[in-house]
Tab-separated table of C-alpha atoms in Angstrom:
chain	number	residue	atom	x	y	z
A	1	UNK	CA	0.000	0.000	0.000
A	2	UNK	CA	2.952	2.621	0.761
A	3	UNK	CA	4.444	2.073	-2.850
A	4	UNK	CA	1.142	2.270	-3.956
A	5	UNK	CA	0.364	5.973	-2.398
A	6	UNK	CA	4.083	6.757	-3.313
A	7	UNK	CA	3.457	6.143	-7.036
A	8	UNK	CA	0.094	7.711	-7.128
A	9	UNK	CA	1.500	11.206	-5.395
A	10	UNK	CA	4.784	11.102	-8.004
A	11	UNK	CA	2.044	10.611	-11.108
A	12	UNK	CA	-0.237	13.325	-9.009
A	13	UNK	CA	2.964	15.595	-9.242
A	14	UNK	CA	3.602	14.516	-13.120
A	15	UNK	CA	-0.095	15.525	-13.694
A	16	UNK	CA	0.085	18.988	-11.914
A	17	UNK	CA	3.167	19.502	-13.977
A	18	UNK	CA	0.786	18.921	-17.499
A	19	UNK	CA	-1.972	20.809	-16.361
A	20	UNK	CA	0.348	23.870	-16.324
A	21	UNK	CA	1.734	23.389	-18.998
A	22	UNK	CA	-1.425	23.349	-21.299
A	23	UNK	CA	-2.836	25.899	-19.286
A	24	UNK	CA	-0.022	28.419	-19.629
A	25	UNK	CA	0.088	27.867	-23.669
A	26	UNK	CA	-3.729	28.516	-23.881
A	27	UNK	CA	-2.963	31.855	-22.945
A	28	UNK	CA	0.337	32.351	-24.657
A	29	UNK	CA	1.330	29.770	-27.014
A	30	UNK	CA	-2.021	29.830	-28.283
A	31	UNK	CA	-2.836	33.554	-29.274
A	32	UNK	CA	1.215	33.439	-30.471
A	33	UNK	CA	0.343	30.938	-32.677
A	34	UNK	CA	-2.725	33.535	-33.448
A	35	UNK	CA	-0.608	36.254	-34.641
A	36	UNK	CA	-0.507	38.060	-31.683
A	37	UNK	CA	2.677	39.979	-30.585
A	38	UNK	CA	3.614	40.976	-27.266
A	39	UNK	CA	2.443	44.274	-27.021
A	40	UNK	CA	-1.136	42.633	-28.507
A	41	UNK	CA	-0.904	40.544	-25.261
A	42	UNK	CA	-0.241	43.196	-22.919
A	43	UNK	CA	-2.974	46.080	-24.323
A	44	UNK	CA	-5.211	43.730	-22.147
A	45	UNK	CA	-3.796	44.370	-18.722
A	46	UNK	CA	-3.766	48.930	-19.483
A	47	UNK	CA	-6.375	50.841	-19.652
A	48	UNK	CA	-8.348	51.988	-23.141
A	49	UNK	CA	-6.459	55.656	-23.188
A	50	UNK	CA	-2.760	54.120	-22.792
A	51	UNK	CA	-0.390	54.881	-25.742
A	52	UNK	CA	2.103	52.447	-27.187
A	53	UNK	CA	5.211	53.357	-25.667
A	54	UNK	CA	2.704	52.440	-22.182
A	55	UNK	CA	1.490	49.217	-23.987
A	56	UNK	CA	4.959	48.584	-25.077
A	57	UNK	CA	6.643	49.440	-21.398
A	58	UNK	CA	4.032	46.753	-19.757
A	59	UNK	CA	5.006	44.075	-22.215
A	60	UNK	CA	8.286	44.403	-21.354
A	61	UNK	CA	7.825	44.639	-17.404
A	62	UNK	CA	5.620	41.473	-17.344
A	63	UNK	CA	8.480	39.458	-19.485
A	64	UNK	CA	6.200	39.443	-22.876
A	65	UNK	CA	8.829	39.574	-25.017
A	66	UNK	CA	10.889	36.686	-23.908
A	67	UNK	CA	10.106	33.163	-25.396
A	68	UNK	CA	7.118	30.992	-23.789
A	69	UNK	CA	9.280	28.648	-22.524
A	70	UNK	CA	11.273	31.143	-20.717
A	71	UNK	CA	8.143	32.369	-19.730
A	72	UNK	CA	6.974	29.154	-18.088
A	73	UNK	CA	10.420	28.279	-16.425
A	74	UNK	CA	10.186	31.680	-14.461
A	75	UNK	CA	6.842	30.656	-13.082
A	76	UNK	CA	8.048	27.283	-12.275
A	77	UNK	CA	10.892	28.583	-10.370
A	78	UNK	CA	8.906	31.395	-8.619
A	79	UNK	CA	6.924	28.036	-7.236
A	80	UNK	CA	9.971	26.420	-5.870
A	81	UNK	CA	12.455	29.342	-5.016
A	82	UNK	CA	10.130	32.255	-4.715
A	83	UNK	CA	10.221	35.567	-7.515
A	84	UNK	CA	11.194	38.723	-7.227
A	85	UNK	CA	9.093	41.384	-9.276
A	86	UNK	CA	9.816	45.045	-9.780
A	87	UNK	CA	7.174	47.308	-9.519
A	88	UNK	CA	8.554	50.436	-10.507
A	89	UNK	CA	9.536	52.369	-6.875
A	90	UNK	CA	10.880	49.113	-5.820
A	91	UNK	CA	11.366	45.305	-5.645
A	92	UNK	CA	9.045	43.042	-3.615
A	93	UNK	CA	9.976	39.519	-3.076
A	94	UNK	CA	7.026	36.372	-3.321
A	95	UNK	CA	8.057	33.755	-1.466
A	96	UNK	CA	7.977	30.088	-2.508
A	97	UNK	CA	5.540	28.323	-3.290
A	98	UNK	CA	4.597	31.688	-5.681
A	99	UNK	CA	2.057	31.405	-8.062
A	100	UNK	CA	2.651	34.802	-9.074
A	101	UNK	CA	1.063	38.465	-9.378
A	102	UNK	CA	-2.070	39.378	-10.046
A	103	UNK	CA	-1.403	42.008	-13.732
A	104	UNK	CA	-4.938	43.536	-12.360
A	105	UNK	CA	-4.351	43.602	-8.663
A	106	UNK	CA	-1.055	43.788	-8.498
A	107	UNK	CA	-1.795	41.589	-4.940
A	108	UNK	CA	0.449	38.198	-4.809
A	109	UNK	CA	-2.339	35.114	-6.030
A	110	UNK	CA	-1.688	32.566	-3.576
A	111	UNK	CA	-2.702	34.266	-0.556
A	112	UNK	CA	-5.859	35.772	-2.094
A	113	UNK	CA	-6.695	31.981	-2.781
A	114	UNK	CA	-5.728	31.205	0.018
A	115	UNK	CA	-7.912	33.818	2.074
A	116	UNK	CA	-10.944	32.540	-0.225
A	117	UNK	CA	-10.233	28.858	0.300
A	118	UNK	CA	-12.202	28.622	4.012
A	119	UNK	CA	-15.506	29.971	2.536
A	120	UNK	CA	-15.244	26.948	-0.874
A	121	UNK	CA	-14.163	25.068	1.699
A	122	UNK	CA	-17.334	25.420	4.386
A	123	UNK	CA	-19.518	25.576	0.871
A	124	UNK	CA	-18.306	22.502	-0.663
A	125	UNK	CA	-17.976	20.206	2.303
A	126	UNK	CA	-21.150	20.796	3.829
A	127	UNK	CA	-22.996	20.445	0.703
A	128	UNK	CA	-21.274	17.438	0.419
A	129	UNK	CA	-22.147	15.840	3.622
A	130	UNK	CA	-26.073	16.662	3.289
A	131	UNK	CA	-26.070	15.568	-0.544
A	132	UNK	CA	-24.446	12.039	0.233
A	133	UNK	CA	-26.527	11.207	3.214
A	134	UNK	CA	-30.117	12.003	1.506
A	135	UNK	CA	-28.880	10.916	-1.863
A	136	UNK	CA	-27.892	7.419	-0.511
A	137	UNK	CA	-30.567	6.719	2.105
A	138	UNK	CA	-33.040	7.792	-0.750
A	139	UNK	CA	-31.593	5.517	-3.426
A	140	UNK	CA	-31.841	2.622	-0.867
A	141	UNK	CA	-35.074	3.305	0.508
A	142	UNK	CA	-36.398	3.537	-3.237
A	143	UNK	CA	-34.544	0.137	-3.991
A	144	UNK	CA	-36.096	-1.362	-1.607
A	145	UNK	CA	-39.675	-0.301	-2.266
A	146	UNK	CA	-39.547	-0.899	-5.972
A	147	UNK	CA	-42.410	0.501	-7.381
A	148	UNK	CA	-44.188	2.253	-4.683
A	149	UNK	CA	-45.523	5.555	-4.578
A	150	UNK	CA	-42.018	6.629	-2.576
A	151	UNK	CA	-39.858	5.184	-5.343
A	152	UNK	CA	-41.835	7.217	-7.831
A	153	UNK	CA	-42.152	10.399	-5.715
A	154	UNK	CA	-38.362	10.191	-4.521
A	155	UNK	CA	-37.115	9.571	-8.645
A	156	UNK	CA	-39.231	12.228	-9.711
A	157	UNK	CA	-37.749	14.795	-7.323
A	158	UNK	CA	-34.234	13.398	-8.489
A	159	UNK	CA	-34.913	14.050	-12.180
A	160	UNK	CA	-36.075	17.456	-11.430
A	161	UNK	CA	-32.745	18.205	-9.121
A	162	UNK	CA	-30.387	17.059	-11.870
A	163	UNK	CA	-32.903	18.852	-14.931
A	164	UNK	CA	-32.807	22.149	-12.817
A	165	UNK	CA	-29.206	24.651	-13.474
A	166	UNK	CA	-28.222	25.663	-10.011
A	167	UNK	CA	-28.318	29.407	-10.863
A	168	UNK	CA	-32.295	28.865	-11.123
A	169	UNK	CA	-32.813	26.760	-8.110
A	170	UNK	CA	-30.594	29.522	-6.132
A	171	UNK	CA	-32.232	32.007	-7.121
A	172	UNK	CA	-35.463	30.897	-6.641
A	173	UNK	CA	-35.003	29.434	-3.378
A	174	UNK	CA	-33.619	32.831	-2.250
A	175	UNK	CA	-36.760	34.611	-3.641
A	176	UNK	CA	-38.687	32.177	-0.782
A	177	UNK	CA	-36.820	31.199	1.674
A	178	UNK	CA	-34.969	34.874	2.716
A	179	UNK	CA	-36.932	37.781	0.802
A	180	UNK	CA	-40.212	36.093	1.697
A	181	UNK	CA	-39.953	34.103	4.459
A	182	UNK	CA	-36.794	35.808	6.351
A	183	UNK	CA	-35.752	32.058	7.457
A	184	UNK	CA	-32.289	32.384	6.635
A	185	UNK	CA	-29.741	35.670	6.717
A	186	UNK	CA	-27.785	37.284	4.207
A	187	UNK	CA	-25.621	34.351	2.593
A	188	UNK	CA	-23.278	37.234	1.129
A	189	UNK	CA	-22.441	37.937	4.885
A	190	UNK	CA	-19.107	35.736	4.988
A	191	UNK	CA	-18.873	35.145	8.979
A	192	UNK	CA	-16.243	32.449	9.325
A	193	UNK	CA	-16.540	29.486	11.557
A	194	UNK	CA	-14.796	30.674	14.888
A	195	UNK	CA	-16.375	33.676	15.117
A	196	UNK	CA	-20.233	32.520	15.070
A	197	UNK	CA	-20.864	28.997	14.509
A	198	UNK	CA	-24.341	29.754	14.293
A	199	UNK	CA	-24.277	32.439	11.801
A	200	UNK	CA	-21.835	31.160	9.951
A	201	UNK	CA	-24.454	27.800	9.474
A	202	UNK	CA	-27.453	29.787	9.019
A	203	UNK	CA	-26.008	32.060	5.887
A	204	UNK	CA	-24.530	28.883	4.751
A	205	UNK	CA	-27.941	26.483	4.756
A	206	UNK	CA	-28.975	27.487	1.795
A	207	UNK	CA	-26.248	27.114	-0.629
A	208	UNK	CA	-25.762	23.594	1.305
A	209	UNK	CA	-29.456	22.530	0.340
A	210	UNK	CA	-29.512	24.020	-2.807
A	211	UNK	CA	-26.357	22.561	-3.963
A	212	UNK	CA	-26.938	19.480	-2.091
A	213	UNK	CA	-30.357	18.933	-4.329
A	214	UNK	CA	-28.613	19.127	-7.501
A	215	UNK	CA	-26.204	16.231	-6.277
A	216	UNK	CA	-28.053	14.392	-4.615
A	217	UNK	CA	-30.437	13.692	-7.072
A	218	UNK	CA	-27.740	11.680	-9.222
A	219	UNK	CA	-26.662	9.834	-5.982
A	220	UNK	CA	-29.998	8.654	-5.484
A	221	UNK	CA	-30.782	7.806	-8.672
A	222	UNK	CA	-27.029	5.754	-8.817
A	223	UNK	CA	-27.639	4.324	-5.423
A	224	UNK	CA	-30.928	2.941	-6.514
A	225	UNK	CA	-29.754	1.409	-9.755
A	226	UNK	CA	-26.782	-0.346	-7.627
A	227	UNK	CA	-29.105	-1.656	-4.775
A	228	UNK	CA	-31.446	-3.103	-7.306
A	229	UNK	CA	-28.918	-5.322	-9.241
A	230	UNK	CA	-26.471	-6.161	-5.984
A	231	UNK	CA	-29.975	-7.278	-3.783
A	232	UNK	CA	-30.682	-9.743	-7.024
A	233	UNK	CA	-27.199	-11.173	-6.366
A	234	UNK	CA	-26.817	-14.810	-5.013
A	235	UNK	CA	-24.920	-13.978	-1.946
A	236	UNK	CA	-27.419	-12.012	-0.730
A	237	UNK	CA	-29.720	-15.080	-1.456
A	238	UNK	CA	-27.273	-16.788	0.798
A	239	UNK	CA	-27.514	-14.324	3.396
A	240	UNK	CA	-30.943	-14.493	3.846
A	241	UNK	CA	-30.817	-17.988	3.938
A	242	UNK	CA	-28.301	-17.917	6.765
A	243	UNK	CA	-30.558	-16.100	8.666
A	244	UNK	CA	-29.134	-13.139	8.957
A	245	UNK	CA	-31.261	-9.941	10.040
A	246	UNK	CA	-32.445	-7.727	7.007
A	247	UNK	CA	-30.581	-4.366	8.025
A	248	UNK	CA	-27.075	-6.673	8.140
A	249	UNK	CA	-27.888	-7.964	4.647
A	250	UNK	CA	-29.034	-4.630	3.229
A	251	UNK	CA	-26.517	-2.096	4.836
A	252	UNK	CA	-23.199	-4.880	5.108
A	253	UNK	CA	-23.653	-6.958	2.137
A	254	UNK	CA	-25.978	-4.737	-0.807
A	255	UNK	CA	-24.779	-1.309	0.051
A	256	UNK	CA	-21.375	-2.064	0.695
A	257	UNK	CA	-21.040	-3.588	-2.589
A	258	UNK	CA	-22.719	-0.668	-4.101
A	259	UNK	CA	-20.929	1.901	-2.508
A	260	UNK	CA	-17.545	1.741	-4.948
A	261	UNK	CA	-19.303	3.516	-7.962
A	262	UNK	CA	-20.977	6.041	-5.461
A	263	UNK	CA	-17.133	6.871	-3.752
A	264	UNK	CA	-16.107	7.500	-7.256
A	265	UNK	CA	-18.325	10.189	-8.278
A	266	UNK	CA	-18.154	11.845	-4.589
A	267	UNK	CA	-14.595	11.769	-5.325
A	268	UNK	CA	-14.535	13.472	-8.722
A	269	UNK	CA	-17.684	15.949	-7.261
A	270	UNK	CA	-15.944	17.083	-4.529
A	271	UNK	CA	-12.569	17.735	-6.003
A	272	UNK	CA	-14.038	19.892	-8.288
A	273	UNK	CA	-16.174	21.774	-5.497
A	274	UNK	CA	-13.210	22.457	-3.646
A	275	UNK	CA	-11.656	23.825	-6.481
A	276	UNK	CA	-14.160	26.264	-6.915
A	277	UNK	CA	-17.878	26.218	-6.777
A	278	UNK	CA	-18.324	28.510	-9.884
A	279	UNK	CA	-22.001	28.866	-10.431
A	280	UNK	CA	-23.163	28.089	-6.521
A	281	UNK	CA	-20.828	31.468	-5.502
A	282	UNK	CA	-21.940	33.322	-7.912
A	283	UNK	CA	-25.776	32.482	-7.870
A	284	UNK	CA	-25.400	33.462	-3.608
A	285	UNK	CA	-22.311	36.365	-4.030
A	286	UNK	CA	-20.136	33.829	-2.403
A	287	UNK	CA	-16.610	35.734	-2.447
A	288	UNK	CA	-15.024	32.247	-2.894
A	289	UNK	CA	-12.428	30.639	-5.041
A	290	UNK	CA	-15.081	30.397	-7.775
A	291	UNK	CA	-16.100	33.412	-7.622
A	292	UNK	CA	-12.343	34.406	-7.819
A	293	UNK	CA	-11.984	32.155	-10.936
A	294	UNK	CA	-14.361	33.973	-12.771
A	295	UNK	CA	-13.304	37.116	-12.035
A	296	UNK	CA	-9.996	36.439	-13.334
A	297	UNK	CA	-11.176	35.096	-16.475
A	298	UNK	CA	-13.002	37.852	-17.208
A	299	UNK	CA	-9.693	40.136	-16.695
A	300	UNK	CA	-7.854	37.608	-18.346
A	301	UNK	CA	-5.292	37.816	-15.178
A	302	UNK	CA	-3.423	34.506	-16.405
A	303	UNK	CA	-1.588	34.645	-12.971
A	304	UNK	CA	-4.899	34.337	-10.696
A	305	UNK	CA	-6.336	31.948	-13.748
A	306	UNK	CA	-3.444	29.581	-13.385
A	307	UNK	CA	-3.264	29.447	-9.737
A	308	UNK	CA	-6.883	28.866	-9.636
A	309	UNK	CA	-6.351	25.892	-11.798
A	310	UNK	CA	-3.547	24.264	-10.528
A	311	UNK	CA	-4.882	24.314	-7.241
A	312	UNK	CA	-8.186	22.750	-8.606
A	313	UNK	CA	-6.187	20.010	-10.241
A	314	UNK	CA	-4.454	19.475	-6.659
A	315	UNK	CA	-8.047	19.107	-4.921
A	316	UNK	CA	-9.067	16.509	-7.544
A	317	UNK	CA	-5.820	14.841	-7.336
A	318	UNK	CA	-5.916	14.486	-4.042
A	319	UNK	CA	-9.854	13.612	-3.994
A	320	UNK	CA	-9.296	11.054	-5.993
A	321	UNK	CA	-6.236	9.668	-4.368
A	322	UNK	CA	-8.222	9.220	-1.107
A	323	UNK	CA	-11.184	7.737	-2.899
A	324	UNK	CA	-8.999	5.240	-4.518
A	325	UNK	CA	-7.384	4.276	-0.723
A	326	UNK	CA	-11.259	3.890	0.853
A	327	UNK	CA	-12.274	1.595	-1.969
A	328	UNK	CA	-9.874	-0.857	0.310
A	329	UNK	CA	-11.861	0.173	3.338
A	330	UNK	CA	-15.143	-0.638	1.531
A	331	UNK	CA	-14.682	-3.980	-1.200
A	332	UNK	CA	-11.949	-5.925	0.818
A	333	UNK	CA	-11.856	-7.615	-2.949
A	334	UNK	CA	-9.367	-4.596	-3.658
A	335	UNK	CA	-6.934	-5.381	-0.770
A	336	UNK	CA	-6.800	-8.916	-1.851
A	337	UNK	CA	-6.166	-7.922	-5.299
């Protein structure tokens, strides 16, 4: 098992290392290939009334003009040894890991992530924890009432939670639940965790349901399908024969086995919460790191895009990497194997 986590974080590292790669040439291999020149590349990052010798000045200042792959080995090293950047009255030095300077902000990228990361954080792991324990009980509940008036209730709900865009389901849900109702606060009110529990859970219930609704849906409808063709199994035949009580054979032997398609999808969902809820932050004015992410793309700040993105493709990495290790906890048929 320890060679196995060893060679799973060196090809986590190998695939952190191509994810930058192809996300630095989208921005400047790419419009190079285009036809764009340097100065093209930095008229984004002035304002409409600058001049060329201005245009030309930032191109030159934000290392424009020197090939890509000189380009990409300075942000490399800025990750390992730190950077130092000169700007203008002075020189400031980012320590490692650096993921750079914002070209809008002028603000260093990895602590504004980093300051941003609690509230994805509360966001995506609560969400998380409400969609996978109603998704799953419903999907085994509805399994085991084939047909009834719960299974067809429960899988219509689930088809409208995976039919309905989150941005409409937010919104609406805010229209009732706080403009009409008053049941919840202002979820744009960011109060962290150790200042007010309570407050911090009550502007955060909402974008945990709402979210949770659109996942869950799937998980229930996966669950289901996965209870209905493990309980048809002949071991669980066997089980029942041996006498064994009814919550042992449904909760040890059918959702067990069903469990290792349902870790992989929480796996891939989470990893890409955490790396930025996009339209759940923006629906609720979320100042998280997908709200962040968008922001930057519409700036076109390649430093905040690219430290956005690597540190999405870290949170699925890793997501993954732990999902892979519980598969042993769950199927024992993996630790044999």
């Amino acid at each position: 098992m320890f060679t196995y986590i060893v060679r799973r974080l060196i090809a986590a590292v190998m695939l952190l290392f191509v994810v930058s790669i192809a996300t630095f040439a989208i921005f400047f291999l790419v419009p190079r290939l285009a036809g764009m020149s340097a100065d093209d590349l930095a008229s984004r990052y002035v304002g409409k009334a600058a001049n060329a010798q201005v245009i030309h000045d930032t191109a030159i200042r934000l290392g424009f003009n020197d090939p890509v792959i000189v380009q990409y080995g300075r942000f490399v090293k800025g990750i390992f040894t730190g950077v130092d950047r000169n700007y203008g009255p002075g020189v400031e030095h980012c320590p490692a890991p650096c993921l750079g300077y914002s070209y809008v902000t002028q603000n260093p990228v990895l602590p504004d992530i980093l300051n941003r990361l609690p509230i994805t954080l509360s966001l995506a792991l609560g969400a998380a924890v409400v969609w996978v324990i109603f998704g799953v009980a419903t999907g085994v509940v509805s399994a085991l009432r084939r047909g009834s008036f719960f299974d067809r209730l429960s899988m219509g709900i689930a088809l409208a939670g995976v039919s309905l865009p989150i941005f409409f389901t937010g919104i609406v849900s805010l229209a009732i639940f706080r403009d009409q109702l008053g049941l919840v606060g202002d979820v744009a009110d960011w109060v962290p965790f150790s200042e007010d529990p309570l407050t911090w859970a009550n502007n955060l219930i909402l974008p945990w349901v709402t979210l949770a609704f659109l996942y869950a849906a799937g998980y229930a409808r996966l669950t289901r399908a996965g209870m209905l063709e493990t309980m048809s199994e002949d071991y669980i035949r066997t089980a029942r024969a041996k006498g064994l009580a009814e919550r042992v054979v449904v909760l040890k032997h059918g959702l067990r086995a069903t469990l290792t398609p349902v870790l992989t999808m929480f796996g891939l969902d989470l990893g890409l919460l955490l790396g930025g809820a996009v339209l759940t932050e923006s629906t609720f004015s979320l100042p998280g790191i997908g709200k962040y992410a968008v922001d930057a793309i519409s700036n076109n700040d390649l430093p905040q895009v690219m430290g956005v993105t690597l540190i999405a493709a870290a949170f699925i990495i890793l997501a993954n990497l732990i999902v892979d290790l519980l598969y042993a906890v769950v199927d024992p048929r993996v630790r044999l194997a």
